[in-house]
mmCIF file of C-alpha atoms and ligand atoms in Angstrom:
data_model
loop_
_atom_site.group_PDB
_atom_site.id
_atom_site.type_symbol
_atom_site.label_atom_id
_atom_site.label_comp_id
_atom_site.label_asym_id
_atom_site.label_seq_id
_atom_site.Cartn_x
_atom_site.Cartn_y
_atom_site.Cartn_z
ATOM 1 C CA MET H 145 175.068 -140.524 -240.496
ATOM 2 C CA GLN H 146 171.920 -138.404 -240.424
ATOM 3 C CA GLY H 147 168.471 -139.964 -240.211
ATOM 4 C CA ARG H 148 165.028 -138.394 -240.071
ATOM 5 C CA ASP H 149 164.973 -137.957 -236.298
ATOM 6 C CA LEU H 150 168.439 -138.932 -235.136
ATOM 7 C CA LYS H 151 172.052 -139.086 -236.116
ATOM 8 C CA LEU H 152 174.826 -141.611 -235.528
ATOM 9 C CA ARG H 153 178.153 -140.055 -234.636
ATOM 10 C CA ARG H 154 181.387 -140.940 -232.892
ATOM 11 C CA LEU H 155 181.536 -140.799 -229.087
ATOM 12 C CA THR H 156 183.513 -138.067 -227.351
ATOM 13 C CA ALA H 157 184.604 -137.566 -223.711
ATOM 14 C CA ALA H 158 181.670 -135.135 -223.328
ATOM 15 C CA ASP H 159 179.248 -138.108 -223.701
ATOM 16 C CA ALA H 160 180.437 -139.729 -220.441
ATOM 17 C CA PRO H 161 177.745 -138.291 -218.092
ATOM 18 C CA LYS H 162 174.771 -139.230 -220.320
ATOM 19 C CA LEU H 163 176.352 -142.577 -221.176
ATOM 20 C CA THR H 164 176.577 -143.306 -217.435
ATOM 21 C CA THR H 165 173.006 -142.132 -216.752
ATOM 22 C CA TYR H 166 171.391 -144.293 -219.422
ATOM 23 C CA ALA H 167 173.715 -147.314 -219.372
ATOM 24 C CA ASN H 168 173.449 -147.718 -215.611
ATOM 25 C CA ASN H 169 170.330 -149.903 -215.874
ATOM 26 C CA PRO H 170 170.106 -153.625 -215.046
ATOM 27 C CA LYS H 171 167.268 -154.024 -217.616
ATOM 28 C CA ILE H 172 169.793 -153.087 -220.318
ATOM 29 C CA ALA H 173 172.701 -155.100 -218.902
ATOM 30 C CA ALA H 174 170.453 -158.214 -218.669
ATOM 31 C CA ASN H 175 170.241 -158.326 -222.473
ATOM 32 C CA LEU H 176 173.898 -157.701 -223.302
ATOM 33 C CA MET H 177 177.196 -159.510 -222.868
ATOM 34 C CA ASP H 178 178.849 -159.472 -219.449
ATOM 35 C CA ARG H 179 181.476 -156.998 -220.687
ATOM 36 C CA PHE H 180 178.673 -154.393 -220.304
ATOM 37 C CA PRO H 181 178.998 -153.682 -216.562
ATOM 38 C CA ASN H 182 176.280 -153.195 -213.975
ATOM 39 C CA PRO H 183 176.469 -150.899 -212.074
ATOM 40 C CA TYR H 184 177.753 -148.674 -214.907
ATOM 41 C CA THR H 185 179.883 -145.903 -213.463
ATOM 42 C CA LEU H 186 181.440 -142.740 -214.866
ATOM 43 C CA GLU H 187 184.721 -144.701 -214.924
ATOM 44 C CA SER H 188 183.011 -147.421 -217.029
ATOM 45 C CA ALA H 189 181.867 -144.705 -219.458
ATOM 46 C CA HIS H 190 185.344 -143.224 -219.821
ATOM 47 C CA TRP H 191 186.801 -146.697 -220.325
ATOM 48 C CA PHE H 192 184.235 -147.449 -223.070
ATOM 49 C CA ILE H 193 184.788 -144.100 -224.848
ATOM 50 C CA ASN H 194 188.547 -144.816 -225.011
ATOM 51 C CA TYR H 195 187.856 -148.429 -226.156
ATOM 52 C CA ALA H 196 185.566 -147.114 -228.909
ATOM 53 C CA ALA H 197 188.228 -144.695 -230.143
ATOM 54 C CA GLU H 198 191.077 -147.208 -230.143
ATOM 55 C CA ASN H 199 189.596 -150.638 -230.954
ATOM 56 C CA GLU H 200 189.728 -151.382 -234.671
ATOM 57 C CA GLY H 201 187.643 -154.546 -234.182
ATOM 58 C CA GLU H 202 184.503 -152.569 -233.561
ATOM 59 C CA SER H 203 182.940 -149.420 -235.065
ATOM 60 C CA VAL H 204 180.968 -147.662 -232.333
ATOM 61 C CA PHE H 205 178.447 -144.826 -232.747
ATOM 62 C CA ALA H 206 176.476 -142.694 -230.307
ATOM 63 C CA ILE H 207 172.751 -142.491 -231.074
ATOM 64 C CA ASP H 208 172.089 -138.765 -230.815
ATOM 65 C CA TRP H 209 168.473 -137.575 -230.802
ATOM 66 C CA GLY H 210 169.347 -133.868 -230.889
ATOM 67 C CA GLU H 211 170.224 -133.274 -227.262
ATOM 68 C CA GLY H 212 173.121 -135.676 -226.876
ATOM 69 C CA LEU H 213 173.687 -139.402 -226.507
ATOM 70 C CA ILE H 214 170.635 -141.583 -225.773
ATOM 71 C CA GLY H 215 172.150 -144.969 -226.724
ATOM 72 C CA VAL H 216 174.915 -146.779 -228.529
ATOM 73 C CA ILE H 217 175.023 -148.922 -231.700
ATOM 74 C CA SER H 218 178.052 -150.715 -233.085
ATOM 75 C CA LEU H 219 179.380 -152.987 -235.794
ATOM 76 C CA ILE H 220 181.640 -155.778 -234.525
ATOM 77 C CA PHE H 221 184.023 -157.010 -237.209
ATOM 78 C CA LYS H 222 184.832 -160.702 -237.673
ATOM 79 C CA PRO H 223 188.142 -162.379 -238.574
ATOM 80 C CA ASP H 224 189.260 -164.468 -241.525
ATOM 81 C CA ILE H 225 186.504 -165.824 -243.815
ATOM 82 C CA TYR H 226 183.810 -164.381 -241.554
ATOM 83 C CA ALA H 227 184.918 -160.825 -242.400
ATOM 84 C CA ALA H 228 182.118 -160.728 -244.991
ATOM 85 C CA SER H 229 179.660 -160.656 -242.102
ATOM 86 C CA VAL H 230 179.477 -158.042 -239.375
ATOM 87 C CA GLU H 231 177.685 -158.309 -236.018
ATOM 88 C CA LEU H 232 175.335 -155.636 -234.770
ATOM 89 C CA GLY H 233 175.133 -154.594 -231.109
ATOM 90 C CA TYR H 234 172.869 -151.916 -229.625
ATOM 91 C CA TRP H 235 171.121 -150.485 -226.589
ATOM 92 C CA LEU H 236 168.906 -147.460 -225.917
ATOM 93 C CA GLY H 237 168.278 -145.485 -222.706
ATOM 94 C CA GLU H 238 165.013 -146.652 -221.114
ATOM 95 C CA PRO H 239 163.227 -143.225 -221.261
ATOM 96 C CA PHE H 240 163.396 -143.517 -225.059
ATOM 97 C CA TRP H 241 162.047 -147.060 -225.517
ATOM 98 C CA GLY H 242 158.946 -147.661 -227.654
ATOM 99 C CA GLN H 243 159.306 -144.717 -230.002
ATOM 100 C CA GLY H 244 160.804 -146.495 -233.019
ATOM 101 C CA ILE H 245 164.249 -145.037 -232.447
ATOM 102 C CA MET H 246 166.269 -148.243 -232.665
ATOM 103 C CA PRO H 247 164.744 -149.463 -235.941
ATOM 104 C CA GLU H 248 165.741 -146.112 -237.486
ATOM 105 C CA ALA H 249 169.276 -146.360 -236.035
ATOM 106 C CA ILE H 250 169.617 -149.933 -237.335
ATOM 107 C CA GLY H 251 168.496 -148.809 -240.801
ATOM 108 C CA LEU H 252 171.227 -146.178 -240.881
ATOM 109 C CA ILE H 253 174.041 -148.471 -239.701
ATOM 110 C CA VAL H 254 173.012 -151.302 -242.050
ATOM 111 C CA LYS H 255 173.139 -148.871 -244.981
ATOM 112 C CA HIS H 256 176.658 -147.892 -243.844
ATOM 113 C CA ALA H 257 177.698 -151.566 -243.533
ATOM 114 C CA PHE H 258 176.375 -152.449 -247.026
ATOM 115 C CA GLU H 259 177.158 -149.318 -249.036
ATOM 116 C CA ASP H 260 180.346 -147.904 -247.431
ATOM 117 C CA LEU H 261 181.933 -151.030 -245.907
ATOM 118 C CA GLN H 262 180.674 -153.565 -248.504
ATOM 119 C CA HIS H 263 179.659 -156.251 -246.040
ATOM 120 C CA SER H 264 177.491 -159.021 -247.496
ATOM 121 C CA ARG H 265 175.591 -159.670 -244.270
ATOM 122 C CA VAL H 266 174.735 -157.946 -240.996
ATOM 123 C CA TYR H 267 173.555 -160.172 -238.149
ATOM 124 C CA ALA H 268 172.552 -159.883 -234.505
ATOM 125 C CA ASN H 269 172.370 -162.443 -231.697
ATOM 126 C CA VAL H 270 169.394 -161.981 -229.371
ATOM 127 C CA PHE H 271 168.676 -163.852 -226.140
ATOM 128 C CA HIS H 272 165.370 -165.737 -226.326
ATOM 129 C CA THR H 273 164.266 -163.687 -223.280
ATOM 130 C CA ASN H 274 164.329 -160.430 -225.296
ATOM 131 C CA PRO H 275 161.176 -160.195 -227.482
ATOM 132 C CA ALA H 276 161.525 -156.390 -227.887
ATOM 133 C CA SER H 277 164.903 -156.789 -229.624
ATOM 134 C CA ARG H 278 163.580 -159.565 -231.878
ATOM 135 C CA ARG H 279 160.690 -157.308 -232.862
ATOM 136 C CA VAL H 280 163.065 -154.405 -233.572
ATOM 137 C CA LEU H 281 165.122 -156.555 -235.922
ATOM 138 C CA GLU H 282 162.021 -157.792 -237.724
ATOM 139 C CA LYS H 283 160.856 -154.157 -238.144
ATOM 140 C CA ALA H 284 164.324 -153.350 -239.593
ATOM 141 C CA GLY H 285 163.930 -156.073 -242.210
ATOM 142 C CA PHE H 286 166.033 -158.834 -240.627
ATOM 143 C CA GLU H 287 165.084 -162.485 -240.958
ATOM 144 C CA ARG H 288 165.473 -165.161 -238.323
ATOM 145 C CA GLU H 289 168.317 -167.462 -239.391
ATOM 146 C CA GLY H 290 168.418 -169.959 -236.563
ATOM 147 C CA ILE H 291 168.393 -170.728 -232.887
ATOM 148 C CA ALA H 292 171.460 -171.838 -230.921
ATOM 149 C CA ARG H 293 169.940 -173.816 -228.045
ATOM 150 C CA LYS H 294 171.323 -173.419 -224.550
ATOM 151 C CA ALA H 295 174.164 -171.417 -226.087
ATOM 152 C CA ILE H 296 174.974 -168.948 -223.333
ATOM 153 C CA VAL H 297 174.893 -168.343 -219.600
ATOM 154 C CA LYS H 298 173.604 -164.959 -218.443
ATOM 155 C CA ASN H 299 173.017 -164.009 -214.826
ATOM 156 C CA GLY H 300 173.264 -167.684 -213.895
ATOM 157 C CA ARG H 301 170.640 -168.853 -216.437
ATOM 158 C CA ILE H 302 171.298 -170.940 -219.562
ATOM 159 C CA LEU H 303 169.600 -169.227 -222.521
ATOM 160 C CA ASP H 304 168.906 -169.887 -226.209
ATOM 161 C CA VAL H 305 170.265 -167.336 -228.681
ATOM 162 C CA TRP H 306 168.306 -166.350 -231.795
ATOM 163 C CA THR H 307 170.319 -165.142 -234.775
ATOM 164 C CA TYR H 308 168.754 -162.591 -237.130
ATOM 165 C CA GLY H 309 170.395 -161.581 -240.416
ATOM 166 C CA LYS H 310 170.001 -159.177 -243.315
ATOM 167 C CA VAL H 311 171.923 -159.675 -246.581
ATOM 168 C CA ASN H 312 173.274 -157.052 -248.941
ATOM 169 C CA PRO H 313 171.124 -157.127 -252.090
ATOM 170 C CA ARG H 314 173.968 -155.705 -254.177
ATOM 171 C CA LEU H 315 176.561 -158.434 -253.475
HETATM 172 C C1 COA S 992 165.478 -153.590 -227.555
HETATM 173 C C2 COA S 992 165.555 -152.049 -227.682
HETATM 174 C C3 COA S 992 166.799 -151.692 -228.440
HETATM 175 C C4 COA S 992 164.299 -151.595 -228.443
HETATM 176 O O1 COA S 992 164.488 -150.249 -228.959
HETATM 177 P P1 COA S 992 163.218 -149.300 -229.229
HETATM 178 O O2 COA S 992 163.703 -148.095 -229.943
HETATM 179 O O3 COA S 992 162.485 -149.116 -227.940
HETATM 180 O O4 COA S 992 162.332 -150.220 -230.195
HETATM 181 P P2 COA S 992 160.823 -149.950 -230.678
HETATM 182 O O5 COA S 992 160.449 -148.497 -230.456
HETATM 183 O O6 COA S 992 160.733 -150.489 -232.050
HETATM 184 O O7 COA S 992 159.921 -150.781 -229.699
HETATM 185 C C5 COA S 992 160.122 -152.124 -229.433
HETATM 186 C C6 COA S 992 159.142 -153.055 -230.181
HETATM 187 O O8 COA S 992 159.131 -154.283 -229.434
HETATM 188 C C7 COA S 992 157.833 -154.529 -228.940
HETATM 189 N N1 COA S 992 157.973 -155.087 -227.584
HETATM 190 C C8 COA S 992 158.453 -154.501 -226.494
HETATM 191 N N2 COA S 992 158.401 -155.355 -225.459
HETATM 192 C C9 COA S 992 157.875 -156.507 -225.918
HETATM 193 C C10 COA S 992 157.539 -157.775 -225.330
HETATM 194 N N3 COA S 992 157.794 -158.013 -224.040
HETATM 195 N N4 COA S 992 157.042 -158.735 -226.143
HETATM 196 C C11 COA S 992 156.788 -158.498 -227.436
HETATM 197 N N5 COA S 992 157.069 -157.320 -228.066
HETATM 198 C C12 COA S 992 157.609 -156.352 -227.297
HETATM 199 C C13 COA S 992 157.135 -153.172 -228.919
HETATM 200 O O9 COA S 992 155.729 -153.313 -228.915
HETATM 201 C C14 COA S 992 157.689 -152.547 -230.203
HETATM 202 O O10 COA S 992 157.074 -153.145 -231.352
HETATM 203 P P3 COA S 992 155.872 -152.389 -232.164
HETATM 204 O O11 COA S 992 156.444 -151.114 -232.689
HETATM 205 O O12 COA S 992 155.487 -153.361 -233.231
HETATM 206 O O13 COA S 992 154.789 -152.144 -231.165
HETATM 207 C C15 COA S 992 165.569 -151.362 -226.277
HETATM 208 O O14 COA S 992 164.437 -151.819 -225.580
HETATM 209 C C16 COA S 992 166.835 -151.687 -225.489
HETATM 210 O O15 COA S 992 167.788 -150.968 -225.578
HETATM 211 N N6 COA S 992 166.767 -152.750 -224.675
HETATM 212 C C17 COA S 992 167.889 -153.161 -223.796
HETATM 213 C C18 COA S 992 169.155 -153.546 -224.528
HETATM 214 C C19 COA S 992 168.917 -154.614 -225.609
HETATM 215 O O16 COA S 992 168.051 -155.464 -225.469
HETATM 216 N N7 COA S 992 169.739 -154.554 -226.634
HETATM 217 C C20 COA S 992 169.678 -155.526 -227.742
HETATM 218 C C21 COA S 992 170.495 -156.720 -227.444
HETATM 219 S S1 COA S 992 170.367 -157.933 -228.773
#
């Protein structure tokens, strides 16, 4: 998928060094599920690249800004009746924050989810401690759907989770 400034493409083994460099950041891990390790080693990167290639429950893309991977965005598929919806996950290397890159990447992957995969809804779950991610979703046209209070535990703290959704206008 080609955007104005970036493209979304599949990961390859050659992405492992940059994946390690940018993912190895506690500020990123603090906003993601615990399956995202910290520290993030070269071994973690190779594990994830294999997972992305083999796992049919998730469609993973590298965010490539012209000189290689700078982040990751993925669609996480849901079972049974929830298959109409798909969950969005994403992170960006810290040197690239604040330049509007993630809203563009989300626009591309939502188009893919609606037009190619025919999902009726894309949603994202954001910790209440992550205002930057809430803002990104609002900029990408998502609406706040609800708040699950005290829904998760992250780094020993109980947090609320805000759900944002965008629906397919054609379905
Ligand atoms: C969240 C993240 C994806 C943002 O990507 P990005 O490409 O930097 O997004 P943007 O360039 O649109 O900038 C972030 C927006 O949030 C705003 N923002 C940043 N920190 C903020 C804060 N503490 N409070 C309020 N708004 C904040 C910025 O001002 C900007 O909005 P603006 O364009 O209206 O000024 C990136 O910071 C990241 O990867 N964070 C760690 C992982 C993560 O949180 N993933 C999402 C899990 S749900």
